[in-house]
Amino acid sequence: MMTNFFLSAVLCQLMAALVFAAPVAEDAVKVANKDAIGYGAGGGFIGIVVLILDIITIVEILKSNRPPLSKLLWSLVVFFFPIIGMIIYYLFSNRHAHNTYEPLP
């Protein structure tokens, strides 16, 4: 119990130190009354959508009846190339032949 509390406190302090050490762009500090989308706030929404679609794709890969090496390779392609990998998987993966899940013995 005490070890978990101590570890949690250390991790919180580490995260706070990293946040305070992050550089702040001069443009973001000088211009406060402009539209936030000009500073990349709209990209966060697109990033969340891509993340959710990648998670759905990886779950579909892991639930398929492919061999483990094939699952690993497809998952790595989607992980390292999120948008392109997802498109490649849905176009070229022959999903219909591998759509049922069979647990390993």
mmCIF file with all atom_site columns, C-alpha atoms in Angstrom:
data_model
loop_
_atom_site.group_PDB
_atom_site.id
_atom_site.type_symbol
_atom_site.label_atom_id
_atom_site.label_alt_id
_atom_site.label_comp_id
_atom_site.label_asym_id
_atom_site.label_entity_id
_atom_site.label_seq_id
_atom_site.pdbx_PDB_ins_code
_atom_site.Cartn_x
_atom_site.Cartn_y
_atom_site.Cartn_z
_atom_site.occupancy
_atom_site.B_iso_or_equiv
_atom_site.pdbx_formal_charge
_atom_site.auth_seq_id
_atom_site.auth_comp_id
_atom_site.auth_asym_id
_atom_site.auth_atom_id
_atom_site.pdbx_PDB_model_num
ATOM 1   C CA . MET A 1 1   ? 0.000   0.000   0.000   1.00 0.00 ? 1   MET A CA 1
ATOM 2   C CA . MET A 1 2   ? 2.687   2.459   1.019   1.00 0.00 ? 2   MET A CA 1
ATOM 3   C CA . THR A 1 3   ? 4.858   1.446   -1.932  1.00 0.00 ? 3   THR A CA 1
ATOM 4   C CA . ASN A 1 4   ? 2.052   2.212   -4.384  1.00 0.00 ? 4   ASN A CA 1
ATOM 5   C CA . PHE A 1 5   ? 1.477   5.598   -2.778  1.00 0.00 ? 5   PHE A CA 1
ATOM 6   C CA . PHE A 1 6   ? 5.187   6.419   -2.901  1.00 0.00 ? 6   PHE A CA 1
ATOM 7   C CA . LEU A 1 7   ? 5.462   5.316   -6.538  1.00 0.00 ? 7   LEU A CA 1
ATOM 8   C CA . SER A 1 8   ? 2.388   7.350   -7.446  1.00 0.00 ? 8   SER A CA 1
ATOM 9   C CA . ALA A 1 9   ? 3.807   10.445  -5.750  1.00 0.00 ? 9   ALA A CA 1
ATOM 10  C CA . VAL A 1 10  ? 7.138   10.072  -7.542  1.00 0.00 ? 10  VAL A CA 1
ATOM 11  C CA . LEU A 1 11  ? 5.420   9.654   -10.914 1.00 0.00 ? 11  LEU A CA 1
ATOM 12  C CA . CYS A 1 12  ? 3.253   12.732  -10.289 1.00 0.00 ? 12  CYS A CA 1
ATOM 13  C CA . GLN A 1 13  ? 6.328   14.781  -9.447  1.00 0.00 ? 13  GLN A CA 1
ATOM 14  C CA . LEU A 1 14  ? 8.092   13.513  -12.556 1.00 0.00 ? 14  LEU A CA 1
ATOM 15  C CA . MET A 1 15  ? 5.139   14.454  -14.761 1.00 0.00 ? 15  MET A CA 1
ATOM 16  C CA . ALA A 1 16  ? 4.953   17.909  -13.172 1.00 0.00 ? 16  ALA A CA 1
ATOM 17  C CA . ALA A 1 17  ? 8.667   18.424  -13.806 1.00 0.00 ? 17  ALA A CA 1
ATOM 18  C CA . LEU A 1 18  ? 8.239   17.439  -17.452 1.00 0.00 ? 18  LEU A CA 1
ATOM 19  C CA . VAL A 1 19  ? 5.308   19.820  -17.886 1.00 0.00 ? 19  VAL A CA 1
ATOM 20  C CA . PHE A 1 20  ? 7.186   22.749  -16.394 1.00 0.00 ? 20  PHE A CA 1
ATOM 21  C CA . ALA A 1 21  ? 10.253  21.974  -18.516 1.00 0.00 ? 21  ALA A CA 1
ATOM 22  C CA . ALA A 1 22  ? 8.307   22.079  -21.796 1.00 0.00 ? 22  ALA A CA 1
ATOM 23  C CA . PRO A 1 23  ? 9.144   25.090  -23.955 1.00 0.00 ? 23  PRO A CA 1
ATOM 24  C CA . VAL A 1 24  ? 6.359   27.506  -24.806 1.00 0.00 ? 24  VAL A CA 1
ATOM 25  C CA . ALA A 1 25  ? 6.228   28.955  -28.316 1.00 0.00 ? 25  ALA A CA 1
ATOM 26  C CA . GLU A 1 26  ? 6.466   32.722  -28.510 1.00 0.00 ? 26  GLU A CA 1
ATOM 27  C CA . ASP A 1 27  ? 3.551   32.926  -30.956 1.00 0.00 ? 27  ASP A CA 1
ATOM 28  C CA . ALA A 1 28  ? 1.212   31.156  -28.546 1.00 0.00 ? 28  ALA A CA 1
ATOM 29  C CA . VAL A 1 29  ? 2.185   33.488  -25.714 1.00 0.00 ? 29  VAL A CA 1
ATOM 30  C CA . LYS A 1 30  ? 1.923   36.757  -27.678 1.00 0.00 ? 30  LYS A CA 1
ATOM 31  C CA . VAL A 1 31  ? -1.383  36.143  -29.456 1.00 0.00 ? 31  VAL A CA 1
ATOM 32  C CA . ALA A 1 32  ? -4.063  35.212  -26.937 1.00 0.00 ? 32  ALA A CA 1
ATOM 33  C CA . ASN A 1 33  ? -7.208  36.530  -28.616 1.00 0.00 ? 33  ASN A CA 1
ATOM 34  C CA . LYS A 1 34  ? -6.905  34.693  -31.947 1.00 0.00 ? 34  LYS A CA 1
ATOM 35  C CA . ASP A 1 35  ? -8.798  31.579  -32.941 1.00 0.00 ? 35  ASP A CA 1
ATOM 36  C CA . ALA A 1 36  ? -7.345  28.445  -31.327 1.00 0.00 ? 36  ALA A CA 1
ATOM 37  C CA . ILE A 1 37  ? -7.711  26.377  -34.509 1.00 0.00 ? 37  ILE A CA 1
ATOM 38  C CA . GLY A 1 38  ? -4.824  28.340  -35.984 1.00 0.00 ? 38  GLY A CA 1
ATOM 39  C CA . TYR A 1 39  ? -2.519  26.797  -33.400 1.00 0.00 ? 39  TYR A CA 1
ATOM 40  C CA . GLY A 1 40  ? -3.380  23.184  -34.080 1.00 0.00 ? 40  GLY A CA 1
ATOM 41  C CA . ALA A 1 41  ? -6.321  22.670  -31.729 1.00 0.00 ? 41  ALA A CA 1
ATOM 42  C CA . GLY A 1 42  ? -8.327  21.150  -34.590 1.00 0.00 ? 42  GLY A CA 1
ATOM 43  C CA . GLY A 1 43  ? -5.666  18.512  -35.108 1.00 0.00 ? 43  GLY A CA 1
ATOM 44  C CA . GLY A 1 44  ? -6.463  17.037  -31.722 1.00 0.00 ? 44  GLY A CA 1
ATOM 45  C CA . PHE A 1 45  ? -9.922  16.008  -32.896 1.00 0.00 ? 45  PHE A CA 1
ATOM 46  C CA . ILE A 1 46  ? -8.509  14.344  -36.005 1.00 0.00 ? 46  ILE A CA 1
ATOM 47  C CA . GLY A 1 47  ? -5.886  12.606  -33.877 1.00 0.00 ? 47  GLY A CA 1
ATOM 48  C CA . ILE A 1 48  ? -8.546  11.189  -31.546 1.00 0.00 ? 48  ILE A CA 1
ATOM 49  C CA . VAL A 1 49  ? -10.577 9.913   -34.513 1.00 0.00 ? 49  VAL A CA 1
ATOM 50  C CA . VAL A 1 50  ? -7.488  8.225   -36.023 1.00 0.00 ? 50  VAL A CA 1
ATOM 51  C CA . LEU A 1 51  ? -6.606  6.723   -32.624 1.00 0.00 ? 51  LEU A CA 1
ATOM 52  C CA . ILE A 1 52  ? -10.106 5.273   -32.181 1.00 0.00 ? 52  ILE A CA 1
ATOM 53  C CA . LEU A 1 53  ? -10.100 3.829   -35.712 1.00 0.00 ? 53  LEU A CA 1
ATOM 54  C CA . ASP A 1 54  ? -6.637  2.312   -35.145 1.00 0.00 ? 54  ASP A CA 1
ATOM 55  C CA . ILE A 1 55  ? -7.776  0.704   -31.896 1.00 0.00 ? 55  ILE A CA 1
ATOM 56  C CA . ILE A 1 56  ? -10.807 -0.772  -33.689 1.00 0.00 ? 56  ILE A CA 1
ATOM 57  C CA . THR A 1 57  ? -8.519  -2.081  -36.447 1.00 0.00 ? 57  THR A CA 1
ATOM 58  C CA . ILE A 1 58  ? -6.040  -3.647  -34.016 1.00 0.00 ? 58  ILE A CA 1
ATOM 59  C CA . VAL A 1 59  ? -8.867  -5.288  -32.032 1.00 0.00 ? 59  VAL A CA 1
ATOM 60  C CA . GLU A 1 60  ? -10.248 -6.710  -35.289 1.00 0.00 ? 60  GLU A CA 1
ATOM 61  C CA . ILE A 1 61  ? -6.772  -8.027  -36.176 1.00 0.00 ? 61  ILE A CA 1
ATOM 62  C CA . LEU A 1 62  ? -6.318  -9.647  -32.777 1.00 0.00 ? 62  LEU A CA 1
ATOM 63  C CA . LYS A 1 63  ? -9.795  -11.242 -32.840 1.00 0.00 ? 63  LYS A CA 1
ATOM 64  C CA . SER A 1 64  ? -9.263  -12.808 -36.272 1.00 0.00 ? 64  SER A CA 1
ATOM 65  C CA . ASN A 1 65  ? -8.162  -16.401 -36.799 1.00 0.00 ? 65  ASN A CA 1
ATOM 66  C CA . ARG A 1 66  ? -4.863  -15.459 -38.426 1.00 0.00 ? 66  ARG A CA 1
ATOM 67  C CA . PRO A 1 67  ? -1.594  -17.058 -37.307 1.00 0.00 ? 67  PRO A CA 1
ATOM 68  C CA . PRO A 1 68  ? 0.079   -15.170 -34.423 1.00 0.00 ? 68  PRO A CA 1
ATOM 69  C CA . LEU A 1 69  ? 2.930   -13.905 -36.623 1.00 0.00 ? 69  LEU A CA 1
ATOM 70  C CA . SER A 1 70  ? 0.455   -12.489 -39.125 1.00 0.00 ? 70  SER A CA 1
ATOM 71  C CA . LYS A 1 71  ? -1.462  -10.770 -36.316 1.00 0.00 ? 71  LYS A CA 1
ATOM 72  C CA . LEU A 1 72  ? 1.775   -9.285  -35.011 1.00 0.00 ? 72  LEU A CA 1
ATOM 73  C CA . LEU A 1 73  ? 2.868   -8.010  -38.418 1.00 0.00 ? 73  LEU A CA 1
ATOM 74  C CA . TRP A 1 74  ? -0.510  -6.444  -39.236 1.00 0.00 ? 74  TRP A CA 1
ATOM 75  C CA . SER A 1 75  ? -0.664  -4.852  -35.781 1.00 0.00 ? 75  SER A CA 1
ATOM 76  C CA . LEU A 1 76  ? 2.826   -3.390  -36.214 1.00 0.00 ? 76  LEU A CA 1
ATOM 77  C CA . VAL A 1 77  ? 1.940   -1.992  -39.641 1.00 0.00 ? 77  VAL A CA 1
ATOM 78  C CA . VAL A 1 78  ? -1.146  -0.282  -38.205 1.00 0.00 ? 78  VAL A CA 1
ATOM 79  C CA . PHE A 1 79  ? 0.778   0.897   -35.122 1.00 0.00 ? 79  PHE A CA 1
ATOM 80  C CA . PHE A 1 80  ? 3.746   2.436   -36.964 1.00 0.00 ? 80  PHE A CA 1
ATOM 81  C CA . PHE A 1 81  ? 1.761   3.829   -39.925 1.00 0.00 ? 81  PHE A CA 1
ATOM 82  C CA . PRO A 1 82  ? -1.634  4.719   -38.405 1.00 0.00 ? 82  PRO A CA 1
ATOM 83  C CA . ILE A 1 83  ? -3.557  6.091   -41.375 1.00 0.00 ? 83  ILE A CA 1
ATOM 84  C CA . ILE A 1 84  ? -1.734  4.355   -44.233 1.00 0.00 ? 84  ILE A CA 1
ATOM 85  C CA . GLY A 1 85  ? -1.523  1.053   -42.329 1.00 0.00 ? 85  GLY A CA 1
ATOM 86  C CA . MET A 1 86  ? -5.232  1.103   -41.585 1.00 0.00 ? 86  MET A CA 1
ATOM 87  C CA . ILE A 1 87  ? -6.053  1.738   -45.254 1.00 0.00 ? 87  ILE A CA 1
ATOM 88  C CA . ILE A 1 88  ? -3.647  -1.009  -46.394 1.00 0.00 ? 88  ILE A CA 1
ATOM 89  C CA . TYR A 1 89  ? -5.166  -3.453  -43.909 1.00 0.00 ? 89  TYR A CA 1
ATOM 90  C CA . TYR A 1 90  ? -8.750  -2.798  -44.980 1.00 0.00 ? 90  TYR A CA 1
ATOM 91  C CA . LEU A 1 91  ? -7.869  -2.994  -48.697 1.00 0.00 ? 91  LEU A CA 1
ATOM 92  C CA . PHE A 1 92  ? -5.397  -5.890  -48.865 1.00 0.00 ? 92  PHE A CA 1
ATOM 93  C CA . SER A 1 93  ? -5.814  -8.132  -45.810 1.00 0.00 ? 93  SER A CA 1
ATOM 94  C CA . ASN A 1 94  ? -8.444  -10.639 -47.023 1.00 0.00 ? 94  ASN A CA 1
ATOM 95  C CA . ARG A 1 95  ? -10.553 -10.019 -43.920 1.00 0.00 ? 95  ARG A CA 1
ATOM 96  C CA . HIS A 1 96  ? -13.440 -12.248 -45.003 1.00 0.00 ? 96  HIS A CA 1
ATOM 97  C CA . ALA A 1 97  ? -11.273 -15.368 -44.920 1.00 0.00 ? 97  ALA A CA 1
ATOM 98  C CA . HIS A 1 98  ? -10.045 -14.569 -41.407 1.00 0.00 ? 98  HIS A CA 1
ATOM 99  C CA . ASN A 1 99  ? -13.099 -13.035 -39.740 1.00 0.00 ? 99  ASN A CA 1
ATOM 100 C CA . THR A 1 100 ? -13.887 -15.785 -37.220 1.00 0.00 ? 100 THR A CA 1
ATOM 101 C CA . TYR A 1 101 ? -12.040 -16.056 -33.955 1.00 0.00 ? 101 TYR A CA 1
ATOM 102 C CA . GLU A 1 102 ? -10.646 -19.421 -32.906 1.00 0.00 ? 102 GLU A CA 1
ATOM 103 C CA . PRO A 1 103 ? -8.749  -19.494 -29.590 1.00 0.00 ? 103 PRO A CA 1
ATOM 104 C CA . LEU A 1 104 ? -5.368  -21.176 -29.483 1.00 0.00 ? 104 LEU A CA 1
ATOM 105 C CA . PRO A 1 105 ? -5.382  -24.663 -27.890 1.00 0.00 ? 105 PRO A CA 1
#
